[in-house]
CSV table of C-alpha atoms in Angstrom, one decimal:
chain,number,residue,atom,x,y,z
Y,1,MET,CA,211.2,-30.7,-1.2
Y,2,SER,CA,209.9,-27.5,-3.0
Y,3,GLN,CA,210.9,-26.7,-6.4
Y,4,LYS,CA,212.7,-23.7,-6.9
Y,5,ILE,CA,214.0,-23.5,-10.8
Y,6,HIS,CA,211.2,-23.7,-13.2
Y,7,ILE,CA,211.0,-23.3,-16.8
Y,8,LEU,CA,209.8,-19.2,-18.3
Y,9,PRO,CA,206.6,-19.0,-19.9
Y,10,GLU,CA,206.8,-18.3,-23.9
Y,11,SER,CA,206.1,-14.8,-23.2
Y,12,LEU,CA,208.5,-14.0,-21.0
Y,13,CYS,CA,211.0,-15.6,-22.6
Y,14,ASN,CA,210.5,-13.1,-25.8
Y,15,GLN,CA,210.6,-9.8,-23.8
Y,16,ILE,CA,213.9,-10.9,-22.1
Y,17,ALA,CA,215.0,-11.5,-25.9
Y,18,ALA,CA,213.7,-7.9,-26.9
Y,19,GLY,CA,216.0,-6.7,-24.1
Y,20,GLU,CA,218.7,-7.6,-25.7
Y,21,VAL,CA,217.8,-6.9,-29.6
Y,22,VAL,CA,215.3,-4.0,-29.1
Y,23,GLU,CA,217.2,-0.9,-27.3
Y,24,ARG,CA,215.5,1.4,-28.9
Y,25,PRO,CA,213.7,2.4,-32.5
Y,26,ALA,CA,216.5,2.7,-34.2
Y,27,SER,CA,217.4,-1.2,-33.1
Y,28,VAL,CA,214.2,-2.4,-35.0
Y,29,VAL,CA,214.6,-0.1,-37.7
Y,30,LYS,CA,218.4,-1.5,-38.6
Y,31,GLU,CA,216.9,-5.2,-37.8
Y,32,LEU,CA,213.6,-4.4,-40.5
Y,33,VAL,CA,216.0,-3.0,-43.1
Y,34,GLU,CA,218.9,-5.5,-42.6
Y,35,ASN,CA,216.2,-8.2,-43.3
Y,36,SER,CA,215.0,-6.7,-46.4
Y,37,LEU,CA,218.5,-6.1,-47.9
Y,38,ASP,CA,218.5,-9.8,-47.4
Y,39,ALA,CA,215.5,-10.7,-49.1
Y,40,GLY,CA,217.1,-9.0,-52.0
Y,41,ALA,CA,215.1,-5.3,-51.9
Y,42,ASP,CA,216.7,-2.4,-53.9
Y,43,ARG,CA,214.2,0.0,-53.2
Y,44,ILE,CA,213.1,1.0,-49.6
Y,45,GLN,CA,211.3,3.1,-47.4
Y,46,VAL,CA,211.2,3.9,-44.0
Y,47,GLU,CA,208.2,5.8,-42.2
Y,48,VAL,CA,208.3,6.5,-38.3
Y,49,GLU,CA,206.3,8.5,-36.2
Y,50,ASN,CA,207.1,10.5,-33.3
Y,51,GLY,CA,210.8,9.5,-33.4
Y,52,GLY,CA,209.6,6.0,-34.0
Y,53,LYS,CA,207.8,5.8,-30.6
Y,54,ARG,CA,204.2,5.6,-32.3
Y,55,LEU,CA,204.9,4.1,-35.8
Y,56,ILE,CA,207.6,2.1,-37.4
Y,57,ARG,CA,206.7,0.9,-41.1
Y,58,VAL,CA,209.6,-0.3,-43.3
Y,59,THR,CA,208.5,-1.3,-46.9
Y,60,ASP,CA,210.3,-2.9,-49.7
Y,61,ASN,CA,210.2,-4.7,-52.9
Y,62,GLY,CA,212.1,-7.8,-52.1
Y,63,SER,CA,211.7,-11.6,-52.4
Y,64,GLY,CA,208.2,-11.3,-50.4
Y,65,MET,CA,207.1,-14.7,-47.9
Y,66,SER,CA,204.5,-17.5,-49.0
Y,67,ARG,CA,201.7,-17.8,-46.1
Y,68,GLU,CA,203.6,-20.6,-44.4
Y,69,ASP,CA,206.8,-18.4,-44.0
Y,70,ALA,CA,205.0,-15.1,-43.2
Y,71,PHE,CA,203.8,-17.3,-39.7
Y,72,LEU,CA,207.2,-19.1,-39.1
Y,73,CYS,CA,209.4,-15.5,-39.3
Y,74,LEU,CA,207.2,-14.7,-36.2
Y,75,GLU,CA,208.7,-17.8,-34.5
Y,76,ARG,CA,211.8,-17.7,-32.2
Y,77,HIS,CA,215.1,-18.9,-34.2
Y,78,ALA,CA,213.5,-19.1,-37.6
Y,79,THR,CA,215.6,-18.1,-40.0
Y,80,SER,CA,215.7,-19.2,-43.9
Y,81,LYS,CA,219.9,-18.3,-43.2
Y,82,LEU,CA,221.2,-21.3,-41.9
Y,83,ARG,CA,220.5,-24.9,-41.7
Y,84,MET,CA,223.4,-26.4,-40.2
Y,85,GLU,CA,226.4,-25.5,-37.7
Y,86,GLN,CA,228.6,-25.1,-40.1
Y,87,ASP,CA,226.6,-22.1,-41.8
Y,88,LEU,CA,227.6,-19.8,-38.7
Y,89,PHE,CA,231.1,-19.9,-39.6
Y,90,ARG,CA,230.2,-18.8,-43.0
Y,91,LEU,CA,227.8,-16.5,-43.0
Y,92,THR,CA,227.2,-13.5,-45.9
Y,93,THR,CA,223.7,-12.6,-44.8
Y,94,LEU,CA,223.4,-9.4,-42.5
Y,95,GLY,CA,220.9,-11.4,-40.2
Y,96,PHE,CA,220.9,-15.2,-39.2
Y,97,ARG,CA,219.4,-15.7,-35.6
Y,98,GLY,CA,216.2,-15.6,-36.5
Y,99,GLU,CA,214.8,-13.4,-33.5
Y,100,ALA,CA,214.6,-10.1,-34.3
Y,101,LEU,CA,210.9,-10.4,-35.5
Y,102,PRO,CA,209.7,-12.7,-32.7
Y,103,SER,CA,211.7,-10.2,-30.0
Y,104,ILE,CA,210.0,-7.2,-31.7
Y,105,ALA,CA,206.3,-8.2,-31.7
Y,106,ALA,CA,206.5,-9.5,-28.2
Y,107,VAL,CA,206.9,-5.9,-27.2
Y,108,SER,CA,204.8,-3.8,-29.9
Y,109,ARG,CA,201.6,-4.0,-32.1
Y,110,LEU,CA,203.0,-5.9,-35.3
Y,111,VAL,CA,201.1,-5.6,-39.0
Y,112,LEU,CA,202.8,-7.8,-41.6
Y,113,ARG,CA,201.9,-7.6,-45.4
Y,114,THR,CA,203.9,-9.7,-47.5
Y,115,ARG,CA,203.5,-11.2,-51.0
Y,116,LEU,CA,205.7,-13.4,-53.5
Y,117,ALA,CA,206.2,-12.4,-57.1
Y,118,GLU,CA,204.7,-14.9,-58.5
Y,119,ALA,CA,201.2,-15.3,-56.0
Y,120,MET,CA,198.3,-13.9,-57.2
Y,121,GLU,CA,197.5,-13.0,-53.1
Y,122,GLY,CA,199.8,-12.0,-50.8
Y,123,TRP,CA,199.3,-12.2,-46.6
Y,124,GLU,CA,198.6,-10.3,-43.8
Y,125,ILE,CA,198.8,-11.1,-40.3
Y,126,LEU,CA,198.4,-8.5,-37.2
Y,127,ALA,CA,200.1,-9.4,-33.7
Y,128,GLU,CA,200.1,-7.8,-30.6
Y,129,ALA,CA,202.8,-8.5,-27.5
Y,130,GLY,CA,203.7,-11.5,-29.6
Y,131,MET,CA,200.3,-13.2,-30.1
Y,132,ILE,CA,199.0,-13.4,-33.7
Y,133,LYS,CA,195.4,-11.8,-33.5
Y,134,HIS,CA,194.4,-12.1,-37.2
Y,135,SER,CA,195.3,-13.2,-40.3
Y,136,ALA,CA,194.2,-13.1,-43.6
Y,137,ALA,CA,194.6,-13.1,-47.5
Y,138,ALA,CA,195.4,-9.8,-48.6
Y,139,GLY,CA,196.5,-7.7,-52.1
Y,140,GLY,CA,199.6,-5.5,-52.2
Y,141,ALA,CA,202.6,-5.0,-54.3
Y,142,PRO,CA,205.6,-7.9,-54.6
Y,143,GLY,CA,207.3,-7.7,-51.3
Y,144,THR,CA,207.1,-6.9,-47.5
Y,145,SER,CA,205.4,-4.4,-45.4
Y,146,ILE,CA,205.8,-4.6,-41.7
Y,147,GLU,CA,204.9,-2.0,-39.5
Y,148,ILE,CA,205.5,-1.5,-35.7
Y,149,ARG,CA,203.2,0.4,-33.6
Y,150,ASN,CA,203.4,1.6,-30.0
Y,151,LEU,CA,206.6,0.3,-29.0
Y,152,PHE,CA,207.2,-1.1,-25.5
Y,153,PHE,CA,203.4,-0.4,-25.0
Y,154,ASN,CA,203.3,-3.2,-22.7
Y,155,THR,CA,206.6,-2.6,-20.7
Y,156,PRO,CA,206.5,1.0,-19.2
Y,157,ALA,CA,209.6,0.5,-17.6
Y,158,ARG,CA,211.0,0.0,-20.8
Y,159,ARG,CA,209.1,2.9,-22.7
Y,160,LYS,CA,210.0,5.4,-19.8
Y,161,PHE,CA,213.9,5.2,-20.7
Y,162,LEU,CA,213.4,6.3,-24.3
Y,163,ARG,CA,214.5,10.0,-25.3
Y,164,ARG,CA,212.9,12.9,-27.3
Y,165,ASP,CA,211.3,12.3,-30.1
Y,166,GLU,CA,214.1,14.4,-31.9
Y,167,THR,CA,216.9,12.1,-30.0
Y,168,GLU,CA,215.5,9.0,-31.0
Y,169,LEU,CA,215.0,10.4,-34.6
Y,170,GLY,CA,218.7,11.0,-34.8
Y,171,HIS,CA,219.8,7.5,-33.5
Y,172,ILE,CA,217.5,6.4,-36.5
Y,173,GLY,CA,219.0,8.9,-39.1
Y,174,GLU,CA,222.2,7.7,-38.0
Y,175,THR,CA,221.2,3.8,-38.4
Y,176,LEU,CA,219.9,4.7,-41.9
Y,177,THR,CA,223.3,6.6,-43.1
Y,178,ARG,CA,225.2,3.3,-42.3
Y,179,LEU,CA,223.3,1.3,-44.4
Y,180,ALA,CA,223.2,3.5,-47.2
Y,181,LEU,CA,226.6,3.7,-46.7
Y,182,SER,CA,227.1,-0.1,-47.4
Y,183,CYS,CA,224.5,-0.4,-50.3
Y,184,PRO,CA,225.0,2.5,-52.8
Y,185,GLU,CA,222.6,0.2,-55.5
Y,186,VAL,CA,219.5,0.4,-53.0
Y,187,CYS,CA,217.0,3.3,-52.9
Y,188,LEU,CA,216.5,4.3,-49.6
Y,189,ARG,CA,213.7,6.9,-48.5
Y,190,PHE,CA,213.4,8.3,-45.1
Y,191,VAL,CA,210.1,9.6,-44.4
Y,192,HIS,CA,209.3,11.2,-40.5
Y,193,ASN,CA,205.5,12.9,-39.5
Y,194,GLY,CA,204.3,12.8,-43.4
Y,195,ARG,CA,207.5,14.7,-44.0
Y,196,VAL,CA,210.6,13.4,-46.7
Y,197,LEU,CA,213.8,13.6,-44.6
Y,198,TRP,CA,215.6,12.4,-47.4
Y,199,ASP,CA,215.9,10.3,-50.1
Y,200,VAL,CA,218.7,8.5,-51.9
Y,201,ASN,CA,218.8,7.0,-55.4
Y,202,ARG,CA,220.6,4.3,-56.7
Y,203,GLN,CA,224.0,4.9,-57.3
Y,204,LYS,CA,227.0,3.5,-59.3
Y,205,THR,CA,230.0,4.1,-57.1
Y,206,LEU,CA,230.5,4.6,-53.6
Y,207,VAL,CA,231.9,8.2,-54.0
Y,208,GLU,CA,227.9,9.0,-55.1
Y,209,ARG,CA,226.6,7.9,-52.1
Y,210,VAL,CA,229.3,9.5,-49.6
Y,211,ALA,CA,228.4,12.6,-51.2
Y,212,GLU,CA,224.6,12.6,-51.2
Y,213,LEU,CA,225.0,11.5,-47.3
Y,214,LEU,CA,228.0,13.3,-45.6
Y,215,GLY,CA,228.0,16.3,-48.0
Y,216,ARG,CA,230.3,17.2,-51.3
Y,217,GLU,CA,232.8,19.0,-49.2
Y,218,ALA,CA,234.0,16.2,-47.5
Y,219,VAL,CA,234.1,14.3,-50.6
Y,220,ARG,CA,236.6,17.2,-51.9
Y,221,SER,CA,238.9,16.2,-48.9
Y,222,MET,CA,238.8,12.5,-49.3
Y,223,ILE,CA,240.7,10.3,-51.6
Y,224,HIS,CA,240.1,6.4,-53.0
Y,225,MET,CA,242.2,4.0,-51.6
Y,226,ASP,CA,241.8,-0.1,-52.9
Y,227,GLN,CA,244.3,-2.6,-51.8
Y,228,GLN,CA,244.5,-6.6,-51.1
Y,229,THR,CA,246.6,-9.5,-50.0
Y,230,PRO,CA,247.2,-12.8,-51.6
Y,231,GLU,CA,245.6,-14.1,-48.4
Y,232,GLY,CA,242.1,-12.4,-49.9
Y,233,LEU,CA,242.2,-9.4,-47.4
Y,234,ARG,CA,240.7,-6.2,-49.1
Y,235,LEU,CA,240.6,-2.6,-48.3
Y,236,HIS,CA,238.5,-0.4,-50.2
Y,237,GLY,CA,236.7,3.0,-49.6
Y,238,LEU,CA,237.3,6.7,-48.8
Y,239,ILE,CA,239.7,8.0,-46.2
Y,240,SER,CA,239.8,11.8,-45.2
Y,241,GLN,CA,242.9,13.6,-45.8
Y,242,PRO,CA,244.6,15.3,-42.2
Y,243,GLY,CA,243.3,18.4,-42.9
Y,244,LEU,CA,239.2,16.7,-42.5
Y,245,ASN,CA,238.8,15.6,-38.9
Y,246,ARG,CA,236.7,15.1,-36.7
Y,247,ALA,CA,236.5,15.5,-32.6
Y,248,GLY,CA,234.4,12.1,-32.2
Y,249,LEU,CA,234.2,9.0,-34.1
Y,250,GLY,CA,231.2,10.0,-35.5
Y,251,GLY,CA,232.5,10.1,-39.1
Y,252,VAL,CA,234.0,6.9,-38.5
Y,253,TYR,CA,232.4,4.1,-41.0
Y,254,THR,CA,234.0,0.9,-41.4
Y,255,PHE,CA,232.0,-2.2,-42.5
Y,256,ILE,CA,233.3,-6.0,-42.7
Y,257,ASN,CA,231.7,-7.9,-45.5
Y,258,GLY,CA,229.1,-5.4,-46.1
Y,259,ARG,CA,228.0,-5.2,-42.0
Y,260,TYR,CA,228.7,-2.0,-40.8
Y,261,ILE,CA,231.1,-2.7,-36.8
Y,262,ARG,CA,232.8,-0.9,-34.1
Y,263,ASP,CA,235.6,-3.3,-33.8
Y,264,ARG,CA,238.2,-2.0,-31.4
Y,265,VAL,CA,240.8,-3.6,-33.8
Y,266,VAL,CA,239.9,-1.6,-36.7
Y,267,GLN,CA,239.3,1.7,-34.9
Y,268,HIS,CA,243.0,0.8,-32.7
Y,269,ALA,CA,244.2,0.2,-36.4
Y,270,LEU,CA,242.4,3.6,-37.8
Y,271,GLY,CA,244.5,5.3,-34.8
Y,272,ASP,CA,247.8,3.9,-35.8
Y,273,ALA,CA,247.8,5.0,-39.2
Y,274,TYR,CA,246.7,8.6,-38.8
Y,275,ARG,CA,249.0,8.6,-35.9
Y,276,ASN,CA,251.1,12.2,-36.1
Y,277,LEU,CA,248.9,13.3,-38.7
Y,278,LEU,CA,246.5,14.4,-36.6
Y,279,PRO,CA,246.1,16.8,-33.5
Y,280,ARG,CA,245.5,14.6,-30.4
Y,281,GLY,CA,241.4,14.0,-29.5
Y,282,ARG,CA,240.7,14.2,-33.2
Y,283,HIS,CA,239.8,11.4,-35.9
Y,284,PRO,CA,239.4,11.1,-39.6
Y,285,VAL,CA,236.4,10.6,-41.4
Y,286,VAL,CA,236.4,7.2,-43.4
Y,287,VAL,CA,233.7,4.9,-45.3
Y,288,LEU,CA,235.9,1.8,-45.2
Y,289,PHE,CA,235.4,-1.5,-46.3
Y,290,LEU,CA,236.8,-4.7,-45.3
Y,291,ASP,CA,236.5,-7.7,-47.4
Y,292,ILE,CA,237.7,-10.8,-45.9
Y,293,GLU,CA,237.1,-14.5,-45.7
Y,294,PRO,CA,233.8,-15.4,-43.7
Y,295,SER,CA,235.4,-18.3,-42.4
Y,296,GLN,CA,238.0,-16.0,-40.1
Y,297,VAL,CA,235.8,-13.8,-38.3
Y,298,ASP,CA,232.9,-14.5,-36.1
Y,299,VAL,CA,230.3,-12.1,-36.0
Y,300,ASN,CA,227.9,-13.7,-33.6
Y,301,VAL,CA,230.0,-12.6,-30.4
Y,302,HIS,CA,228.0,-9.3,-29.9
Y,303,PRO,CA,223.8,-9.2,-29.3
Y,304,THR,CA,223.9,-6.5,-31.7
Y,305,LYS,CA,226.6,-7.7,-33.6
Y,306,HIS,CA,228.2,-4.6,-33.9
Y,307,GLU,CA,231.3,-5.9,-32.7
Y,308,VAL,CA,233.4,-9.5,-34.5
Y,309,ARG,CA,236.4,-11.3,-33.4
Y,310,PHE,CA,239.3,-12.1,-36.0
Y,311,ARG,CA,240.6,-15.3,-36.3
Y,312,GLU,CA,244.3,-13.9,-36.8
Y,313,GLN,CA,243.6,-10.2,-34.8
Y,314,SER,CA,247.5,-9.3,-35.6
Y,315,ALA,CA,247.5,-9.7,-39.5
Y,316,VAL,CA,244.2,-8.0,-39.7
Y,317,HIS,CA,245.6,-4.9,-37.9
Y,318,ASP,CA,249.0,-4.7,-39.2
Y,319,PHE,CA,247.2,-5.1,-42.7
Y,320,ILE,CA,244.9,-2.1,-42.1
Y,321,VAL,CA,247.8,-0.2,-40.8
Y,322,GLN,CA,250.1,-0.6,-43.6
Y,323,ALA,CA,247.4,-0.1,-46.5
Y,324,LEU,CA,246.2,3.6,-45.0
Y,325,ARG,CA,249.6,4.5,-44.3
Y,326,SER,CA,250.9,3.7,-47.7
Y,327,ARG,CA,247.9,5.9,-49.4
Y,328,LEU,CA,248.4,8.8,-47.0
Y,329,ARG,CA,251.8,9.1,-47.2
Y,330,GLY,CA,252.5,8.1,-50.8
Y,331,PRO,CA,252.3,10.6,-54.0
Y,332,ALA,CA,249.0,12.8,-54.1
Y,333,PRO,CA,246.6,11.0,-56.5
Y,334,PRO,CA,245.4,12.6,-59.7
Y,335,ALA,CA,243.2,15.2,-59.8
Y,336,ALA,CA,239.6,14.6,-60.8
Y,337,VAL,CA,239.8,11.0,-59.5
Y,338,LEU,CA,236.4,11.1,-58.0
Y,339,PRO,CA,233.7,12.1,-60.5
Y,340,VAL,CA,230.0,12.6,-59.0
Y,341,GLU,CA,227.1,12.6,-61.5
Y,342,GLY,CA,223.8,13.2,-61.0
Y,343,VAL,CA,224.1,14.2,-57.3
Y,344,LEU,CA,220.3,15.0,-55.9
Y,345,SER,CA,220.0,17.0,-52.8
Y,346,ARG,CA,218.6,15.2,-50.1
Y,347,GLY,CA,214.3,15.1,-50.3
Y,348,SER,CA,214.9,15.9,-53.6
Y,349,ALA,CA,214.0,12.8,-55.4
Y,350,GLY,CA,210.2,11.8,-56.0
Y,351,GLN,CA,209.7,15.7,-56.4
Y,352,GLY,CA,209.5,15.8,-59.8
Y,353,ASP,CA,212.9,17.6,-60.1
Y,354,GLU,CA,215.1,16.5,-62.8
Y,355,PRO,CA,218.9,15.1,-61.1
Y,356,GLN,CA,221.1,18.0,-62.3
Y,357,PRO,CA,224.9,17.1,-62.6
Y,358,ALA,CA,227.1,18.1,-59.8
Y,359,PRO,CA,230.3,19.2,-60.3
Y,360,VAL,CA,233.5,17.0,-60.5
Y,361,LEU,CA,234.9,16.0,-57.1
Y,362,THR,CA,238.9,15.5,-56.6
Y,363,GLY,CA,240.6,14.2,-53.8
Y,364,PHE,CA,242.3,17.6,-53.1
Y,365,ALA,CA,241.0,21.5,-53.5
Y,366,ASP,CA,242.0,23.1,-56.9
Y,367,ALA,CA,246.0,23.5,-56.6
Y,368,SER,CA,245.6,25.1,-59.9
Y,369,ARG,CA,244.1,28.4,-58.1
Y,370,PRO,CA,247.1,30.8,-56.3
Y,371,PRO,CA,246.5,31.1,-52.7
Y,372,ALA,CA,245.2,34.5,-51.7
Y,373,PRO,CA,247.4,36.9,-50.3
Y,374,VAL,CA,248.1,37.4,-46.4
Y,375,ALA,CA,246.6,40.1,-45.1
Y,376,THR,CA,249.6,42.6,-43.9
Y,377,GLY,CA,248.3,46.2,-45.1
Y,378,ARG,CA,244.4,46.3,-44.1
Y,379,THR,CA,243.0,46.0,-41.2
Y,380,ALA,CA,240.0,43.1,-41.9
Y,381,GLY,CA,236.6,44.5,-43.0
Y,382,THR,CA,238.1,48.2,-43.6
Y,383,ASN,CA,239.7,50.1,-46.3
Y,384,ARG,CA,242.3,51.7,-43.6
Y,385,GLU,CA,245.7,51.3,-44.7
Y,386,ARG,CA,248.1,50.2,-42.1
Y,387,ALA,CA,251.7,52.0,-44.1
Y,388,ASP,CA,251.8,54.9,-41.9
Y,389,LEU,CA,252.3,52.6,-38.5
Y,390,PRO,CA,255.0,52.7,-36.4
Y,391,ALA,CA,257.6,49.7,-37.1
Y,392,GLN,CA,256.8,48.1,-33.7
Y,393,ASP,CA,253.3,48.2,-34.6
Y,394,LYS,CA,253.6,46.9,-38.1
Y,395,PRO,CA,252.1,43.1,-38.5
Y,396,ARG,CA,254.1,40.8,-37.7
Y,397,VAL,CA,253.8,37.5,-40.1
Y,398,GLN,CA,255.1,34.1,-38.9
Y,399,GLU,CA,255.1,30.9,-40.9
Y,400,ILE,CA,254.3,28.1,-39.8
Y,401,PRO,CA,255.0,25.3,-42.8
Y,402,PRO,CA,253.6,23.8,-44.2
Y,403,ARG,CA,249.8,24.8,-44.3
Y,404,TYR,CA,248.8,27.9,-42.5
Y,405,THR,CA,250.7,31.4,-42.7
Y,406,VAL,CA,249.4,33.5,-39.8
Y,407,ALA,CA,249.5,37.5,-39.5
Y,408,ALA,CA,249.2,39.0,-35.8
Y,409,GLU,CA,247.3,42.3,-36.5
Y,410,GLN,CA,246.4,44.6,-33.3
Y,411,ARG,CA,242.8,45.0,-32.9
Y,412,VAL,CA,241.2,48.2,-34.3
Y,413,SER,CA,239.0,50.3,-31.9
Y,414,PRO,CA,235.9,48.8,-30.9
Y,415,ALA,CA,233.5,51.3,-32.9
Y,416,LYS,CA,235.3,50.5,-35.8
Y,417,ASP,CA,235.2,46.2,-35.6
Y,418,PRO,CA,233.5,44.5,-38.2
Y,419,PRO,CA,230.3,42.8,-37.1
Y,420,ARG,CA,231.2,39.2,-36.1
Y,421,ASN,CA,229.5,36.1,-37.5
Y,422,ALA,CA,227.4,33.4,-36.2
Y,423,ALA,CA,230.9,31.4,-35.7
Y,424,GLY,CA,231.9,34.4,-33.8
Y,425,LEU,CA,234.6,35.3,-35.8
Y,426,PHE,CA,235.7,38.8,-38.2
Y,427,ASP,CA,235.1,38.5,-41.8
Y,428,GLY,CA,238.9,39.0,-43.0
Y,429,PRO,CA,239.8,39.4,-46.3
Y,430,GLU,CA,239.1,37.1,-49.0
Y,431,GLY,CA,239.9,33.5,-48.5
Y,432,GLN,CA,241.0,34.3,-44.9
Y,433,MET,CA,239.5,33.7,-41.6
Y,434,ARG,CA,240.4,36.1,-38.3
Y,435,VAL,CA,240.1,34.9,-35.0
Y,436,ASP,CA,239.5,37.6,-32.1
Y,437,GLY,CA,238.9,37.8,-28.5
Y,438,PRO,CA,238.6,40.2,-25.9
Y,439,GLY,CA,242.6,41.1,-25.8
Y,440,SER,CA,244.4,43.4,-28.1
Y,441,GLU,CA,245.6,41.1,-30.9
Y,442,GLY,CA,243.5,39.0,-33.7
Y,443,PHE,CA,245.1,36.2,-35.7
Y,444,PHE,CA,244.8,35.7,-40.0
Y,445,PHE,CA,245.3,32.1,-41.1
Y,446,GLN,CA,245.4,32.0,-44.9
Y,447,PRO,CA,245.6,28.1,-46.4
Y,448,GLN,CA,248.5,28.1,-48.3
Y,449,ASP,CA,249.0,24.3,-50.1
Y,450,PRO,CA,245.9,22.7,-49.9
Y,451,ARG,CA,247.6,19.2,-50.1
Y,452,ALA,CA,249.7,19.8,-47.5
Y,453,VAL,CA,249.5,17.6,-43.9
Y,454,PRO,CA,248.1,20.3,-41.8
Y,455,GLN,CA,250.6,20.6,-38.5
Y,456,GLN,CA,249.2,21.0,-35.0
Y,457,LEU,CA,249.5,24.4,-34.3
Y,458,SER,CA,250.4,23.8,-30.2
Y,459,GLY,CA,253.0,26.3,-30.4
Y,460,MET,CA,250.8,29.5,-31.7
Y,461,PRO,CA,250.3,33.0,-29.6
Y,462,ASP,CA,246.7,32.5,-27.7
Y,463,ARG,CA,246.5,35.1,-25.1
Y,464,HIS,CA,242.8,34.7,-24.2
Y,465,GLY,CA,243.2,30.9,-23.0
Y,466,SER,CA,240.0,30.0,-24.8
Y,467,GLY,CA,242.3,27.9,-27.3
Y,468,ALA,CA,240.6,29.4,-30.1
Y,469,CYS,CA,243.4,29.9,-32.5
Y,470,ARG,CA,244.6,26.6,-32.2
Y,471,SER,CA,240.7,25.4,-33.1
Y,472,ALA,CA,240.1,27.7,-36.0
Y,473,CYS,CA,243.2,25.9,-37.9
Y,474,ARG,CA,241.6,22.8,-37.8
Y,475,PRO,CA,239.2,22.8,-40.9
């Protein structure tokens, strides 16, 4: 009888493995930067062209490799991070499978340059579609540089599914943001088509790195937390007050033992902790690190290692919920608990500019400043007094404790309306915001107590059916 089952050739095996590891250019960047971090690098530069389709180059100042290791790293399942089966359950590195580089090399043109710090010369290897084409001694700084050109050049069906350059660049930027948040002590530089997009220096604290990447305004609305159990679980990082929230999960950055993950247990715990504090469909902004004994978590359950499996899922879930709730509903933190010094704007480092000290960022807005008065006597954007109006036409003020005061006011004639800003809002008195529409009433929103938990303004009048009033109340 004829034989139907046969062993696949090595080149086809590598392409199949690449389909699991390499989804898009951002996947390549993730694997290469993680290798640099595992090599002990504290300065990493990522250069891409055409959204990573034409070129991806990652250069670091890590430990580098010898000639023998440089050749072995291109073989499947060759790694320096595992020695025996038990090591798989005591992982402390980001990479461990030994299949990323050969999978990437199978669908690209790869150039590897590396040198040990104590070696007189380094080594250069050129590979195409998984086959080594050239190798020779080469000079260079200590560390490793890996260059990936023409990703998926030999698999046109895969290349056809790549998105526009801007879309792929956005995915790379998000990947680098996650990696940069996980290691504030590492300097990371991101370049696209020869232009520096952002350059973050080494920072002493997580607060400085978050302010650099997510913005100082976000940090002002976040509070620090650090809680630990006798069993060795520790949850620390920055969490947003309920006033800072997003429509999606884009502001949720969760890490387990320094590895970014999107675990359902952790996300469910976050939702439980913020329940009744956020409107339905809104999510917090958090940068949270969960430290756990490596033997209590299995990270080898997903091809991209974005999901994990806990040995004690309920214990981890309950700990996260209780830690977050106690911090969110406990006493307000003292002022000036989140100092940020010497934060540079994106793309400014390396340009010859001196670091400028940043203002002190606190967990809350400045509560010592009295709130601006609610607009009751003037029309937004005009100086016309309203004292001469009949009693039934005077502004109706409604208190919605404890966050906002809402004043409904008759709309002025179109000829006297102030110009709208870019968000379609009318400019109101200082410190206020006005929402208007095609109807006859507009609403002013005045923040009252920045430390108070905002309420869902579901009962507020919205005659236009657009939800503009409710959405405007969400910072």
